[in-house]
PDB file of C-alpha atoms and ligand atoms in Angstrom:
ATOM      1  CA  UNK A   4       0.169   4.641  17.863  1.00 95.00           C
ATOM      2  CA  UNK A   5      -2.905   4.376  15.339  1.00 97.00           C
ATOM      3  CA  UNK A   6      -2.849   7.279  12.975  1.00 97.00           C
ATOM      4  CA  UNK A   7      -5.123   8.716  10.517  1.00 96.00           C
ATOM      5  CA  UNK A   8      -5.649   7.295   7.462  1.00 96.00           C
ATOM      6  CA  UNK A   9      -5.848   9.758   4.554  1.00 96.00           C
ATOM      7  CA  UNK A  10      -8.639   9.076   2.313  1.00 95.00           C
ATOM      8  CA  UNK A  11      -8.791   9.298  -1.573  1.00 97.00           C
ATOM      9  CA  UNK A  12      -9.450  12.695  -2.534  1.00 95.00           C
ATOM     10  CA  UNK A  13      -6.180  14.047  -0.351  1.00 95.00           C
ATOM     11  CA  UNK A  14      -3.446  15.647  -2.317  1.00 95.00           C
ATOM     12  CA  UNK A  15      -0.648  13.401  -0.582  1.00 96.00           C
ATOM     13  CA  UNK A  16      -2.408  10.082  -2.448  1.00 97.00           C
ATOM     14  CA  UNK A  17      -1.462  11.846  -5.626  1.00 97.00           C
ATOM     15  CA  UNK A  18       1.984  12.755  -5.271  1.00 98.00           C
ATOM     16  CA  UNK A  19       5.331  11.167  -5.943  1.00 98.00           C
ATOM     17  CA  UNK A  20       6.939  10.038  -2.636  1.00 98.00           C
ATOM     18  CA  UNK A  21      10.856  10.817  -2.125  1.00 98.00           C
ATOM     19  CA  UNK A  22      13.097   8.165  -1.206  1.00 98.00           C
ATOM     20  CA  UNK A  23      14.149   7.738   2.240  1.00 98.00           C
ATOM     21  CA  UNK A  24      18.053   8.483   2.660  1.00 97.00           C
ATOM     22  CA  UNK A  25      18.596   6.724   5.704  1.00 97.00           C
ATOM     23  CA  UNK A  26      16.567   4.245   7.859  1.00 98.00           C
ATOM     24  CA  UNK A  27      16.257   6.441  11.015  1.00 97.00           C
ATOM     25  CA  UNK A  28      14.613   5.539  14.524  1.00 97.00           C
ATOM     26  CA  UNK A  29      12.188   8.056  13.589  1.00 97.00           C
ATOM     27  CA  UNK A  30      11.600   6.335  10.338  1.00 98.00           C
ATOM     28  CA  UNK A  31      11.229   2.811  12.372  1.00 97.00           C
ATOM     29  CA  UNK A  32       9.108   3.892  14.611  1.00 98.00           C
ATOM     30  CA  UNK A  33       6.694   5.641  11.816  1.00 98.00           C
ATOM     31  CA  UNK A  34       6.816   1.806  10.017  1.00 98.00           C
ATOM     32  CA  UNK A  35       5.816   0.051  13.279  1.00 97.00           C
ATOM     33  CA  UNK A  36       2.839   3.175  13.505  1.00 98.00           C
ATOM     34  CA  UNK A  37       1.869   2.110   9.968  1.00 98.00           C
ATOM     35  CA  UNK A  38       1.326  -1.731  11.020  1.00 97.00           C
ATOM     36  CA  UNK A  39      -0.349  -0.959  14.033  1.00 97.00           C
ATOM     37  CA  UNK A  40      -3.004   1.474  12.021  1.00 98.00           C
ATOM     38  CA  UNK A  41      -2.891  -1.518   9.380  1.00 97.00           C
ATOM     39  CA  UNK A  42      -3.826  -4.089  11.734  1.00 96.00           C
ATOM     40  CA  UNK A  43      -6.369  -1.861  13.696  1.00 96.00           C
ATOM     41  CA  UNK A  44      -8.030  -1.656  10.226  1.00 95.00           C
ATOM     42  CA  UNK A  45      -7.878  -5.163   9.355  1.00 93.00           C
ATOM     43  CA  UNK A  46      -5.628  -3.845   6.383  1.00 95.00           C
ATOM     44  CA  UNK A  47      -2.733  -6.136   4.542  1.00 97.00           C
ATOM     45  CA  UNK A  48      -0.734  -3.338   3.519  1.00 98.00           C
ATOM     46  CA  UNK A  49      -0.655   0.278   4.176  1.00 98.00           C
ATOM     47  CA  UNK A  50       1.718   3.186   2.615  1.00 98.00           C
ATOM     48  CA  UNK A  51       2.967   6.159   4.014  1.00 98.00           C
ATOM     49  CA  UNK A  52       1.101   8.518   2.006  1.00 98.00           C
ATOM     50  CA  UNK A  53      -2.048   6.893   3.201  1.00 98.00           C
ATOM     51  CA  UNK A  54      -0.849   8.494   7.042  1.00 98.00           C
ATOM     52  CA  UNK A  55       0.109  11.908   5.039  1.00 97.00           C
ATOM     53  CA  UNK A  56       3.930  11.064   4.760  1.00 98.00           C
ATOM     54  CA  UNK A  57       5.356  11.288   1.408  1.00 98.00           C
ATOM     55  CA  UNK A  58       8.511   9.006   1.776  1.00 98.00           C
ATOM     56  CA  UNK A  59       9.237   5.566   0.082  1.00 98.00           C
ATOM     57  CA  UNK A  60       8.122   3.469   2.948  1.00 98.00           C
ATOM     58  CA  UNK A  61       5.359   0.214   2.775  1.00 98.00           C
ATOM     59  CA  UNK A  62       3.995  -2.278   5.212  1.00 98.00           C
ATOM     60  CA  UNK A  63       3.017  -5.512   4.452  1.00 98.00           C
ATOM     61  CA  UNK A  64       1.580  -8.530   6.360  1.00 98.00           C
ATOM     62  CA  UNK A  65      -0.918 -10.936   4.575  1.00 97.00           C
ATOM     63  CA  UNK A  66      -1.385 -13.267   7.795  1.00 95.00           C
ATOM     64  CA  UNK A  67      -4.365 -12.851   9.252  1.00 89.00           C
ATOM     65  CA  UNK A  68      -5.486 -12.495  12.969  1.00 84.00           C
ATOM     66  CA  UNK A  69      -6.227 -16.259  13.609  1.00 89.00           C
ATOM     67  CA  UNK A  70      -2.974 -17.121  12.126  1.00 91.00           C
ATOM     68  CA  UNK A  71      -0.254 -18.724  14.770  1.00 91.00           C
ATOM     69  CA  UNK A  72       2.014 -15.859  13.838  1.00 94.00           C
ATOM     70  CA  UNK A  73       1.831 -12.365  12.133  1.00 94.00           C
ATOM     71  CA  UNK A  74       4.798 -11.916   9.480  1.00 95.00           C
ATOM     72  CA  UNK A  75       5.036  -8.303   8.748  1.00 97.00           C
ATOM     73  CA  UNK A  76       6.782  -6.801   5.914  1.00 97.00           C
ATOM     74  CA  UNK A  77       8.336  -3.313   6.081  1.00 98.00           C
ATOM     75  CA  UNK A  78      10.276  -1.897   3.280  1.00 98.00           C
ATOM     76  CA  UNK A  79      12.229   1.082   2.167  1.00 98.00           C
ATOM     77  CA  UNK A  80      12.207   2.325  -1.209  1.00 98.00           C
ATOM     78  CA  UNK A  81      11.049  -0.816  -2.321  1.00 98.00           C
ATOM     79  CA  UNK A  82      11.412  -1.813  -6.274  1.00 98.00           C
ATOM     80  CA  UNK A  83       9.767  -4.032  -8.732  1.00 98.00           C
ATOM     81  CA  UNK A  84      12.808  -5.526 -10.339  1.00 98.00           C
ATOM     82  CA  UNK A  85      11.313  -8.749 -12.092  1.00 98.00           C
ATOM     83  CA  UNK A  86       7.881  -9.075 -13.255  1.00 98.00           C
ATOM     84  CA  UNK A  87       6.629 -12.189 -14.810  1.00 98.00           C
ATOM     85  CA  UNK A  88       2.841 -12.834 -16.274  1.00 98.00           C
ATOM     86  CA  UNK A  89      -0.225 -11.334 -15.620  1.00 98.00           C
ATOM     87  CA  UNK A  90      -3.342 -12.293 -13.310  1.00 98.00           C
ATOM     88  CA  UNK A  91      -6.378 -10.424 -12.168  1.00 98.00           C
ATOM     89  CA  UNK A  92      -7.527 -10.505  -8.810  1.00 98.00           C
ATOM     90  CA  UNK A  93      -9.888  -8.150  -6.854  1.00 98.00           C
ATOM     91  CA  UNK A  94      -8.555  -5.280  -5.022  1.00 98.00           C
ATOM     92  CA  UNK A  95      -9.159  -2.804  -2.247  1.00 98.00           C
ATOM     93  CA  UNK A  96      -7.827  -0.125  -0.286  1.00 98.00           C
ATOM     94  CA  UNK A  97      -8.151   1.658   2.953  1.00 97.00           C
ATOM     95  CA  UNK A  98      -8.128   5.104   1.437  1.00 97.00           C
ATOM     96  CA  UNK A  99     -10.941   4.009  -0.697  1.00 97.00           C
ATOM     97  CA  UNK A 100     -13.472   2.549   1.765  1.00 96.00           C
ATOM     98  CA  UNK A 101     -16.271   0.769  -0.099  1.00 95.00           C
ATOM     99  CA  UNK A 102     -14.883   0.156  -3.349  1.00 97.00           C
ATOM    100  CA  UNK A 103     -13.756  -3.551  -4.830  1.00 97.00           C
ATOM    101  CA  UNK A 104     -12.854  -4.142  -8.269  1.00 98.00           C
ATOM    102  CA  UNK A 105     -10.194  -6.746 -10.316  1.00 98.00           C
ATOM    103  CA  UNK A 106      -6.813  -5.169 -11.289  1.00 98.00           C
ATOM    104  CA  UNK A 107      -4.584  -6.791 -13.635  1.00 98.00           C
ATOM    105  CA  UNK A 108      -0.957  -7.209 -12.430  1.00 98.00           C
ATOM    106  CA  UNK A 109       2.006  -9.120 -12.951  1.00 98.00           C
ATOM    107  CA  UNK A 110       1.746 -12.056 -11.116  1.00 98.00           C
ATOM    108  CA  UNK A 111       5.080 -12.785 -10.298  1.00 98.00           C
ATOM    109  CA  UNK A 112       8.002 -10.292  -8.843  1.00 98.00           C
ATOM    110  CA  UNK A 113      11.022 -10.074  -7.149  1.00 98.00           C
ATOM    111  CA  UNK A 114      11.224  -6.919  -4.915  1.00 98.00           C
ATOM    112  CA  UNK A 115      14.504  -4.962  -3.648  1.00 98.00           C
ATOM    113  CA  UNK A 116      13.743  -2.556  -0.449  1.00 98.00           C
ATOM    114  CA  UNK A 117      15.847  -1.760   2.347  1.00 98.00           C
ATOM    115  CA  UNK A 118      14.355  -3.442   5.773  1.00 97.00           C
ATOM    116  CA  UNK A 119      14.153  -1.883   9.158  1.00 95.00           C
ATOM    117  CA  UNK A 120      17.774  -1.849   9.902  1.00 95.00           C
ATOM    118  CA  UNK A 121      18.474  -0.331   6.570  1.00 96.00           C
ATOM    119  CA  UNK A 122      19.706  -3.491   4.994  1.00 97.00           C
ATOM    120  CA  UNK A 123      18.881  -5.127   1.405  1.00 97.00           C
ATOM    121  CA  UNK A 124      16.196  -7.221   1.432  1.00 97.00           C
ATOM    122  CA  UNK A 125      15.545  -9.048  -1.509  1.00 98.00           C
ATOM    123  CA  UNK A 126      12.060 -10.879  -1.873  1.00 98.00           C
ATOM    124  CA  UNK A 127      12.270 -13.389  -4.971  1.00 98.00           C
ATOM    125  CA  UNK A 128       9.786 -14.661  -7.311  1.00 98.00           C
ATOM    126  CA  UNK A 129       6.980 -13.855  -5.073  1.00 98.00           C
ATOM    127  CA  UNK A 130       3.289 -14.635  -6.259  1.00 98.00           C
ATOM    128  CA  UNK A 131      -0.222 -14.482  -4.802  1.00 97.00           C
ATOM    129  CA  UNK A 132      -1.580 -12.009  -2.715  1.00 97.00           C
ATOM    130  CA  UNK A 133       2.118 -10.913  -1.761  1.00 98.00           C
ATOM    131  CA  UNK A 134       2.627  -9.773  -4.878  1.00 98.00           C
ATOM    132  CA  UNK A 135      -0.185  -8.461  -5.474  1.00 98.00           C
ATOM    133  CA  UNK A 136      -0.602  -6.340  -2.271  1.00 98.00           C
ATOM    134  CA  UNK A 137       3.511  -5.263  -2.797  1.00 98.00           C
ATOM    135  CA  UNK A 138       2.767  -4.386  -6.276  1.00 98.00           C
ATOM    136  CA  UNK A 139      -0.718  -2.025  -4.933  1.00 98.00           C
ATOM    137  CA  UNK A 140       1.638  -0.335  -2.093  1.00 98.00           C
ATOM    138  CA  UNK A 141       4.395   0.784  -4.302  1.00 98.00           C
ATOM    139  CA  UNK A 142       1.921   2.012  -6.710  1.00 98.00           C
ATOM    140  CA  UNK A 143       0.722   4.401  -3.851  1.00 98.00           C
ATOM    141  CA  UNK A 144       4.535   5.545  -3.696  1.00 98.00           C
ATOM    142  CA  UNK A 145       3.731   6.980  -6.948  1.00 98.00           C
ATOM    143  CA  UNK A 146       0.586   8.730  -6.229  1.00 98.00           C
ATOM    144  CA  UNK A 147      -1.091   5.894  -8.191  1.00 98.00           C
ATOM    145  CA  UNK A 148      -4.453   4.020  -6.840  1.00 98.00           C
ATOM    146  CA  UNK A 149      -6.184   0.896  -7.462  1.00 98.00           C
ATOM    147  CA  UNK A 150      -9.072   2.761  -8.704  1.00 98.00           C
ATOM    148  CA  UNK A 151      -6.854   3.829 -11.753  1.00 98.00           C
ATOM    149  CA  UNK A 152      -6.537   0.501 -13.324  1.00 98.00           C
ATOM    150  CA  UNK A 153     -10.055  -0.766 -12.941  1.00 98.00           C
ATOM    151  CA  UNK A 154     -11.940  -1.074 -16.191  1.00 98.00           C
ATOM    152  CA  UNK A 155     -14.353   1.246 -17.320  1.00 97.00           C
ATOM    153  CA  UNK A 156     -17.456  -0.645 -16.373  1.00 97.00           C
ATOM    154  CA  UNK A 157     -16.166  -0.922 -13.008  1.00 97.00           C
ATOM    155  CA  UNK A 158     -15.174   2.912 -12.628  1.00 97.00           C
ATOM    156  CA  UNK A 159     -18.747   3.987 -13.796  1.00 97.00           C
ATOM    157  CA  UNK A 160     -20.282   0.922 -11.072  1.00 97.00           C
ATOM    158  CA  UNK A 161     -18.391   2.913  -8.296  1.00 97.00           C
ATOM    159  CA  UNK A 162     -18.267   7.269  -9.947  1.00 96.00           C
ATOM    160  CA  UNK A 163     -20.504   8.255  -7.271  1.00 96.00           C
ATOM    161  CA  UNK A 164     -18.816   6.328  -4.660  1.00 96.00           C
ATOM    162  CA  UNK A 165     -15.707   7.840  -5.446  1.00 96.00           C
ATOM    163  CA  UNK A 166     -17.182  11.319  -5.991  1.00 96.00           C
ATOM    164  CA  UNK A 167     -18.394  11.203  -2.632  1.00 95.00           C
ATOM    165  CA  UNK A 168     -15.639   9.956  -0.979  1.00 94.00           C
ATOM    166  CA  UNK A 169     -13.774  13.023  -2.601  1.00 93.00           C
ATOM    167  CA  UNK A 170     -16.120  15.521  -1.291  1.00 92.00           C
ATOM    168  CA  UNK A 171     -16.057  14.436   2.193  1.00 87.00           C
ATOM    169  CA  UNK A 172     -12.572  14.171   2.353  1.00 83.00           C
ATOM    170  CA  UNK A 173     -12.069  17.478   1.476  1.00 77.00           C
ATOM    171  CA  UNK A 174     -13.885  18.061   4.693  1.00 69.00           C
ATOM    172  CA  UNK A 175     -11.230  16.607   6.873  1.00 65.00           C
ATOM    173  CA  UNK A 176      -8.372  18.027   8.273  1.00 59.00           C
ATOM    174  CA  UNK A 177      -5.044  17.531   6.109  1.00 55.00           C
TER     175      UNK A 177
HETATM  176 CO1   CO B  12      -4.182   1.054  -1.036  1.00 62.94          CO
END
């Protein structure tokens, strides 16, 4: 099922999700939701907050459509247990339609989360876009976006993008 994708502006972007206590059915089902919407969006990760649930929960796949295979990622209270370096790449997000801009990030990580059977899954010394998308999903798990580490030129390039983009969502049913 494709569901709606909260847009920045929303209250649930900006708030700390809770940790999930148990991988549930429910909670499998709402992951496999996520990729769908994801996909549907030609997205390469989504959080829960961005479909108005505020539990630890991420989707990831980097493949792309014309790849042989898709290799989706879903993870449970995922943590950032090793960072290494720094790069900058450019970023964007489905709750922020329109905007681009470089974040800096560590550029290499090794990530604990709990898969879809509620089992460790440990992803080590990951670097690239992996990383980087991980890294931009678990941010939304703490009400963080993109658009909060871009520099300053960049934020006043895109103010009345984002001011818009808060007004109309304000609009929309929450
Ligand atoms: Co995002």
């Amino acid at each position: 099922m494709v569901l709606p994708i909260y847009l920045y502006g929303q209250k649930v972007l900006r708030k700390r999700a809770t940790e999930v206590a148990k991988v549930t059915p429910a909670l499998t089902k709402l992951a496999e939701d996520m990729l769908e919407t994801m996909y549907k969006s030609a997205g390469i990760g989504l959080a829960a907050p961005q479909v108005g649930q505020s539990i630890r929960l991420i989707v990831v796949d980097i493949t792309s459509e014309e790849d042989e295979e898709r290799k989706p990622y879903l993870m449970f209270n995922p943590q950032v247990t090793v960072k290494k370096g720094a790069c900058t790449a450019e970023e964007g997000c489905l709750s922020v339609p329109g905007v681009w801009a470089d974040v800096e990030r560590p550029e290499t990580i090794t990530v604990e989360s709990l898969d879809k059977d509620g089992k460790r899954q440990v992803l080590r010394d990951i670097d690239g876009i992996l990383a980087r998308c991980i890294q931009h999903e678990i941010d939304h798990l703490d009400g963080v976006l993109f658009v909060d580490k871009i520099s300053a030129t960049d934020r006043t390039l895109n103010e009345s993008k984002l001011k818009k983009l808060s007004k109309d969502s304000k609009s929309v049913p929450a």
